Short mmCIF file of C-alpha atoms (C1' of nucleotides) in Angstrom, two decimals:
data_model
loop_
_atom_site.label_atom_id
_atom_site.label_comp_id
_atom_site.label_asym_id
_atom_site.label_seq_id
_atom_site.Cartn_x
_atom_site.Cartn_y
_atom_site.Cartn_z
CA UNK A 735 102.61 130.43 16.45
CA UNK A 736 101.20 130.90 20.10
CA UNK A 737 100.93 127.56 21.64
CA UNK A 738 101.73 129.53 25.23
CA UNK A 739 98.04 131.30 24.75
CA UNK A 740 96.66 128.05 23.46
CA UNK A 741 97.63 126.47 26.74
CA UNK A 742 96.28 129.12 28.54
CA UNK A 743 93.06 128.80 26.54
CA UNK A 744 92.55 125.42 27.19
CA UNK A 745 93.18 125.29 30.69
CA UNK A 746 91.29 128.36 31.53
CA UNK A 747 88.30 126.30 29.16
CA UNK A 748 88.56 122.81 30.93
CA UNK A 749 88.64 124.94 34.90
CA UNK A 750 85.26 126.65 33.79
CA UNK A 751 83.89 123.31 32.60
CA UNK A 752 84.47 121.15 35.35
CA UNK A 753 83.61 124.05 37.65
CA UNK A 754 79.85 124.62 35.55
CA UNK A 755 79.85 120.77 35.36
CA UNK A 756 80.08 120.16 39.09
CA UNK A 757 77.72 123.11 39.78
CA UNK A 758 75.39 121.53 37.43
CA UNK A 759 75.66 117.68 38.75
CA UNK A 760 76.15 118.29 42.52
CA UNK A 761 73.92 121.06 43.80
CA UNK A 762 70.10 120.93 44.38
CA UNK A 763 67.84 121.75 41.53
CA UNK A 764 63.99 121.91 41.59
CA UNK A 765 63.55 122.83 38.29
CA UNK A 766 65.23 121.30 34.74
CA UNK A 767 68.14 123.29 32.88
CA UNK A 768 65.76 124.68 30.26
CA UNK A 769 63.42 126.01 32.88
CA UNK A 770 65.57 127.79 34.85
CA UNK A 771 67.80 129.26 32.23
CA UNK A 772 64.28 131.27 31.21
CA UNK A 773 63.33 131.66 35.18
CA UNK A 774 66.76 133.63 35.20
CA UNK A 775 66.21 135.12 31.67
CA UNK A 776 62.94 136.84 32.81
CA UNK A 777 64.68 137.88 36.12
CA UNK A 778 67.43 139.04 34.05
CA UNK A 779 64.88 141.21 31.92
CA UNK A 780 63.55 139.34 28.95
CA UNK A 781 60.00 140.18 28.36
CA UNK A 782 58.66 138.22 25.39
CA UNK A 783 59.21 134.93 24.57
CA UNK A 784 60.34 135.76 21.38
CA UNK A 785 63.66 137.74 23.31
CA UNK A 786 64.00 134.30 25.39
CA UNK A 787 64.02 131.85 22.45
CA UNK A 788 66.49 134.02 20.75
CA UNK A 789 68.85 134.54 23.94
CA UNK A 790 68.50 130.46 24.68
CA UNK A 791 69.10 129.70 21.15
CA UNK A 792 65.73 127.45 21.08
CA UNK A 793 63.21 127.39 18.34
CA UNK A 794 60.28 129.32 19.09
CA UNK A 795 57.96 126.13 19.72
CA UNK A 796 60.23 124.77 22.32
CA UNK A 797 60.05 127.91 23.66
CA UNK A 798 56.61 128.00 24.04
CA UNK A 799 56.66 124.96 25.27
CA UNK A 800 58.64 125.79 27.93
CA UNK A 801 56.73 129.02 28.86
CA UNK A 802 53.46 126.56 28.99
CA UNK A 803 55.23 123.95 31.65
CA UNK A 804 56.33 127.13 33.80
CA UNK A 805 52.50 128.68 33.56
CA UNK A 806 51.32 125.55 34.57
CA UNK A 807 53.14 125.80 37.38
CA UNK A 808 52.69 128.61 38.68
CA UNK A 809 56.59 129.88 38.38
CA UNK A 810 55.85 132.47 35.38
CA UNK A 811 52.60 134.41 34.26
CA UNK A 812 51.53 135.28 30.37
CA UNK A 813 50.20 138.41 29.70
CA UNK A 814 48.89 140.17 26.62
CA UNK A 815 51.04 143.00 25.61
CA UNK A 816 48.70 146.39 25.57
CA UNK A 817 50.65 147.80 22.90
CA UNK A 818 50.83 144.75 20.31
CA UNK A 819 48.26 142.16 20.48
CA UNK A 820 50.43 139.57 18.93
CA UNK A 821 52.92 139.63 21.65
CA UNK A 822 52.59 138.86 25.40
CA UNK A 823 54.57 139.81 28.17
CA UNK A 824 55.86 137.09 31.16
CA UNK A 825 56.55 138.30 34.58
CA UNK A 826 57.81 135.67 37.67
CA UNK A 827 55.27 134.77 39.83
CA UNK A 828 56.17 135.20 43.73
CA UNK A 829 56.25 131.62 43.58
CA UNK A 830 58.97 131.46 40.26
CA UNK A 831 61.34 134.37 42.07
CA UNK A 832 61.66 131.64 45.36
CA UNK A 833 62.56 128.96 43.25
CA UNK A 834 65.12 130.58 41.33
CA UNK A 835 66.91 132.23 44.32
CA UNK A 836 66.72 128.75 46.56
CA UNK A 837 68.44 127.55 43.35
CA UNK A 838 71.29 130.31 43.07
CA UNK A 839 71.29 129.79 47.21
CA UNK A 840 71.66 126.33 46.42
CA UNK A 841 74.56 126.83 43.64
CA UNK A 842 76.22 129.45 45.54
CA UNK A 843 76.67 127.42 48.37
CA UNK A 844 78.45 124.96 46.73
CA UNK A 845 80.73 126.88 45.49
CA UNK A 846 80.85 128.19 48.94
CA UNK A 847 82.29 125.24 49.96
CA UNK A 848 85.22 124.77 47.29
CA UNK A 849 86.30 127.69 47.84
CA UNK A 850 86.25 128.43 51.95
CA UNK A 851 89.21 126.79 52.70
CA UNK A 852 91.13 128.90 50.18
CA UNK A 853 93.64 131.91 51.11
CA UNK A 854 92.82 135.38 50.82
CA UNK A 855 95.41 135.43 48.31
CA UNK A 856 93.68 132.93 46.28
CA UNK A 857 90.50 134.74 46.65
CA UNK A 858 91.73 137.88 45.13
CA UNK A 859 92.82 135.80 42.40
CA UNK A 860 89.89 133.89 41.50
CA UNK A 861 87.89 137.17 41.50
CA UNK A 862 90.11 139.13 38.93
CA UNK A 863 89.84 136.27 36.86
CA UNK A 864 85.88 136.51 37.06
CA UNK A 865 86.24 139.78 36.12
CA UNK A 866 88.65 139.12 33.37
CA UNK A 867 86.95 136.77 32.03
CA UNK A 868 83.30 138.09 31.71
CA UNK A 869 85.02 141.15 30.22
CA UNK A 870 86.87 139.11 27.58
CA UNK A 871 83.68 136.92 26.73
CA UNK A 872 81.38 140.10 26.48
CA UNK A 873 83.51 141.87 23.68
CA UNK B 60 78.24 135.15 58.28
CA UNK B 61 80.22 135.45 55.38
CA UNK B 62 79.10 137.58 52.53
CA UNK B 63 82.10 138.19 50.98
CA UNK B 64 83.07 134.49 50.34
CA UNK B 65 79.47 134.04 48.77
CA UNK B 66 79.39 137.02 47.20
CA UNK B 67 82.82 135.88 45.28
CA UNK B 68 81.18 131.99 45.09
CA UNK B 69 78.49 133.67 42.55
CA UNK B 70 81.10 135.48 40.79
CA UNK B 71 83.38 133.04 39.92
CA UNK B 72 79.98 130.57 39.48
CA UNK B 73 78.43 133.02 36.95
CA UNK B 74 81.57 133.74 35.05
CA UNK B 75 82.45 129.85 34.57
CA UNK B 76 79.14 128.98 33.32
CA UNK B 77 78.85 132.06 31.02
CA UNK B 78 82.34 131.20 29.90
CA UNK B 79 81.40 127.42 29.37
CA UNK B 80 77.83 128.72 27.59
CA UNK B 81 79.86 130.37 24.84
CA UNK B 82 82.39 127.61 24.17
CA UNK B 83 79.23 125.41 23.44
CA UNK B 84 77.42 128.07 21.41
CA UNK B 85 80.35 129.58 19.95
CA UNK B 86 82.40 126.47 18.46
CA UNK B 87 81.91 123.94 16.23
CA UNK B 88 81.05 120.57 16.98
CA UNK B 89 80.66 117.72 14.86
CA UNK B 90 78.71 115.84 17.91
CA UNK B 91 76.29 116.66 20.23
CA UNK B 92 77.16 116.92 23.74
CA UNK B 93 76.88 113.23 25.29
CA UNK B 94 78.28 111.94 22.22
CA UNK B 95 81.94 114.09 22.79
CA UNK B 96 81.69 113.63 26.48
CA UNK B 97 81.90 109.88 26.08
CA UNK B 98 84.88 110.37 23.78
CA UNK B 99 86.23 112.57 26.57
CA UNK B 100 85.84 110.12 28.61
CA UNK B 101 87.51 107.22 27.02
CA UNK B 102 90.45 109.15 25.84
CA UNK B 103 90.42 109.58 29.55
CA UNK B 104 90.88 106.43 30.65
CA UNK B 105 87.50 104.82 31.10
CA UNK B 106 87.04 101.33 29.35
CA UNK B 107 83.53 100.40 29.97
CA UNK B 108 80.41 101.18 29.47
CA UNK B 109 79.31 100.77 32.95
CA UNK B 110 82.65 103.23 33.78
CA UNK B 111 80.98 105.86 31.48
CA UNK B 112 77.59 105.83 33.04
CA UNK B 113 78.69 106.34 36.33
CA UNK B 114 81.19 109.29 35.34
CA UNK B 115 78.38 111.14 33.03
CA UNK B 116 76.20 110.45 35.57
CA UNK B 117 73.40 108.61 33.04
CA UNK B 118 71.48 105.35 33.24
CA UNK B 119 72.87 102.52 31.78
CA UNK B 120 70.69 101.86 29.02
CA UNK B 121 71.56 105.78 27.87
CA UNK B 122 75.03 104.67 27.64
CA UNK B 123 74.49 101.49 25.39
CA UNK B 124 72.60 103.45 22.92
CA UNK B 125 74.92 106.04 23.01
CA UNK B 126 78.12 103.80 22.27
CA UNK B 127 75.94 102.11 20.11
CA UNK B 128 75.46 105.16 18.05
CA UNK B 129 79.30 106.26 18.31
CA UNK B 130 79.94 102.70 16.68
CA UNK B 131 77.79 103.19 13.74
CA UNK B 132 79.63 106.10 13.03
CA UNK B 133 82.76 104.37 13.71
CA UNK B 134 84.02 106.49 16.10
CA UNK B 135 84.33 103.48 19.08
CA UNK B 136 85.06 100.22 19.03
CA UNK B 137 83.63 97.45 21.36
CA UNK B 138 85.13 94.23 22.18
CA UNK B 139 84.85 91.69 24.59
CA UNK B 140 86.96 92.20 27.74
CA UNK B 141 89.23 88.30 27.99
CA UNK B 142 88.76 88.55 31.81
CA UNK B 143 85.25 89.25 32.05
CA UNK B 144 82.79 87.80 29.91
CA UNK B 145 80.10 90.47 30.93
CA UNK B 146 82.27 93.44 30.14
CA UNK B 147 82.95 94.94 26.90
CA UNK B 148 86.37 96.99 26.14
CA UNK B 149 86.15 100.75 24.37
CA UNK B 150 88.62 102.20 22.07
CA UNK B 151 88.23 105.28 20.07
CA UNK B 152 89.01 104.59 16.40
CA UNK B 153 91.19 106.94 14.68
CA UNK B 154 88.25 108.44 13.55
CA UNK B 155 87.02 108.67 16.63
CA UNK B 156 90.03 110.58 17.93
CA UNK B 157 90.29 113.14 15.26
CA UNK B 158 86.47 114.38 15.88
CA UNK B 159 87.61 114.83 19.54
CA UNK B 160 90.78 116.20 18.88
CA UNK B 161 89.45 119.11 16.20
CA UNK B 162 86.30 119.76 18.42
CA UNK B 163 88.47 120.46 21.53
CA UNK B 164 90.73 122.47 18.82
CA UNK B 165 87.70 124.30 17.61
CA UNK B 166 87.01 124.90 21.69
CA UNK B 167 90.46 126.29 21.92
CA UNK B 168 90.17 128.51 19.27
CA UNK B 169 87.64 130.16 20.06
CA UNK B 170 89.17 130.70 23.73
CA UNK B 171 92.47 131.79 22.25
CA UNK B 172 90.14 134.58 20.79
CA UNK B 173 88.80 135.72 23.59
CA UNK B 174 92.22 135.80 25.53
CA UNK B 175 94.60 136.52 22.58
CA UNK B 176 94.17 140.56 23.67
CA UNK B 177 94.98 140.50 27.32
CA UNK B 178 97.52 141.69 29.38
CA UNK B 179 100.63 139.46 30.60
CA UNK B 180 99.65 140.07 33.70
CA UNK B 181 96.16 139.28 33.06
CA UNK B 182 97.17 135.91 31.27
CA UNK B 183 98.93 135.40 34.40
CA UNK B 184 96.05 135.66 36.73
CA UNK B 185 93.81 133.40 34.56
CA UNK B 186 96.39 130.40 34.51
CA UNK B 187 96.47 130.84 38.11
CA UNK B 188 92.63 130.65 39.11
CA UNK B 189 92.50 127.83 36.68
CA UNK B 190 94.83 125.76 38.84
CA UNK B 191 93.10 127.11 41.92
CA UNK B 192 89.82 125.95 40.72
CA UNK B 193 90.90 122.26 39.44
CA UNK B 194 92.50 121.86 43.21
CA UNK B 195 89.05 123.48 44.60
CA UNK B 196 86.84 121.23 42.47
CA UNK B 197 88.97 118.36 42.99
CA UNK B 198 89.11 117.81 47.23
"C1'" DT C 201 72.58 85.24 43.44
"C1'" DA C 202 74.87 89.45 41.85
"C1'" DT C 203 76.73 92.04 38.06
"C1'" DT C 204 77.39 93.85 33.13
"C1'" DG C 205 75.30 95.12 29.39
"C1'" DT C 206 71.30 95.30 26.11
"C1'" DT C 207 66.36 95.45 24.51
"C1'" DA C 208 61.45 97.19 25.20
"C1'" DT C 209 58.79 100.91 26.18
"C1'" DA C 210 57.53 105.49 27.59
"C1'" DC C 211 58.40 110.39 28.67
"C1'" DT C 212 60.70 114.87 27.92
"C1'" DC C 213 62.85 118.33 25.10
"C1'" DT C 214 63.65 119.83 20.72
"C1'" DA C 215 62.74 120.91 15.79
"C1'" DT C 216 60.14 121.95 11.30
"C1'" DA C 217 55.74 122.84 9.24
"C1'" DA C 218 51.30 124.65 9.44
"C1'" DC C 219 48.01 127.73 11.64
"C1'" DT C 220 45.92 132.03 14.15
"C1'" DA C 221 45.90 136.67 15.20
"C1'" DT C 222 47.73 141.14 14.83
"C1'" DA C 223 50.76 144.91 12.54
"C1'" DT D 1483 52.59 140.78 3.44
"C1'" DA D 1484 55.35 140.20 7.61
"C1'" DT D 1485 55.65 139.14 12.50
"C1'" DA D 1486 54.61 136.91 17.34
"C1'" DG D 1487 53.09 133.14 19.20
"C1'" DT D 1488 50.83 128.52 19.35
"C1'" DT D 1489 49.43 123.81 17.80
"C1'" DA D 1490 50.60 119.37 15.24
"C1'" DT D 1491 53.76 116.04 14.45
"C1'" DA D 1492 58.12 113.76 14.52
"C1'" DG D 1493 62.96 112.88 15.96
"C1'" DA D 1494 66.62 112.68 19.62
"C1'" DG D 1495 68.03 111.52 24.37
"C1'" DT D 1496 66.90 109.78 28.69
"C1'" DA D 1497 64.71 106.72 32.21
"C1'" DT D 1498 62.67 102.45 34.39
"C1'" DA D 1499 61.61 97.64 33.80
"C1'" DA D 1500 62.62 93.33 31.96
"C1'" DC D 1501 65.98 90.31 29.89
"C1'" DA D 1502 70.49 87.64 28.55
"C1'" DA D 1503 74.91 86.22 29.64
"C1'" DT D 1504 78.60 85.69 32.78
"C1'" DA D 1505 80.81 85.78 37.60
#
DNA sequence: TATTGTTATACTCTATAACTATA
DNA sequence: TATAGTTATAGAGTATAACAATA
């Protein structure tokens, strides 16, 4: 039928894969996938964790859970929701906001690094496909 | 120093791990994660186990008991390497290669959804920051 | 003696089920 | 009665340490 776009599809799959892969494996982390995916959540909005278990796709325990670790230390802080008593509300301590930006610093300069000794050319290209792409994933 | 090359590092950062989130969310898989990476890998290339480790970056004993696993479900096959008594040799059944080959066509289906509406042009652009970023990644 | 792979054991992350408190 | 969150318990996946077999 289309094997041109199925091509496309899988190359433009495997680039992003090795690319979050590397990201992942070679730049400096302080904190454990599952923590900092709700670090950014919160920074990123979320209030409750019921919002974050739904967003990460986690059951509500592990969520918890996770919420718990981050209290402990220090990185997040619970608090009861004024308007419903069964919810609370999390807000980043000073403490989580540093450690999530020294880990986007940290991310961010890796891909720093692929990417310097590209042209300006290149550039442009790479960032229309960003742009492309979270368009085409966010319909 | 240079904003705008950082400022386009977090672009095409975010936009490759969103875009690798929702391929794992989004698709069907028959395996979890370090179970398809490992038949990844040997349709790759690798024959070992201690090959395997080193590529997905886990301990040892993680990869036994992950081959281990992938032969109960008959999905690998081990057997001892003639040179080296030590070694074993991997091969992916043909069971084995079918639940890699429909999970990276379930992958590429989903892509080819996300993609199937854009512009030539567009299209264009995206094959060509794919093979930007594979050369990036790669040096 | 060094290397390849596995077994023993423990820790972390996750899930389902059961519970508490509030709506 | 339904919902938000937590606690209890158990199942994967991973790690370090110790071991077996071969180089």
């Amino acid at each position: 039928m289309n094997d041109d776009l199925t091509v496309l599809a899988n190359n433009v799959r495997i680039a992003c894969q090795r690319v979050s892969r590397r990201v992942r494996y070679d730049s400096q982390t302080a904190l454990p996938p599952h923590m900092l995916s709700v670090l950014f959540g919160i920074s990123m909005g979320a209030k409750t964790p019921g919002e974050l278990a739904d967003a990460e796709r986690v059951s509500a325990p592990s969520m918890s859970k996770t919420i718990a670790a981050l209290a402990d230390q220090n990185l997040v802080t619970r608090s009861p929701d004024p308007n419903d008593g069964r919810r609370c509300l999390l807000t980043l301590t000073e403490e989580g906001k540093q450690t999530l930006e020294s880990t986007i610093a940290s991310r961010d300069s890796y891909m720093v690094q692929r990417l310097e000794d590209l042209s300006p050319d290149d550039r442009r290209v790479l960032q229309r496909a960003a742009d492309i792409l979270l368009e085409a994933i966010s319909r």
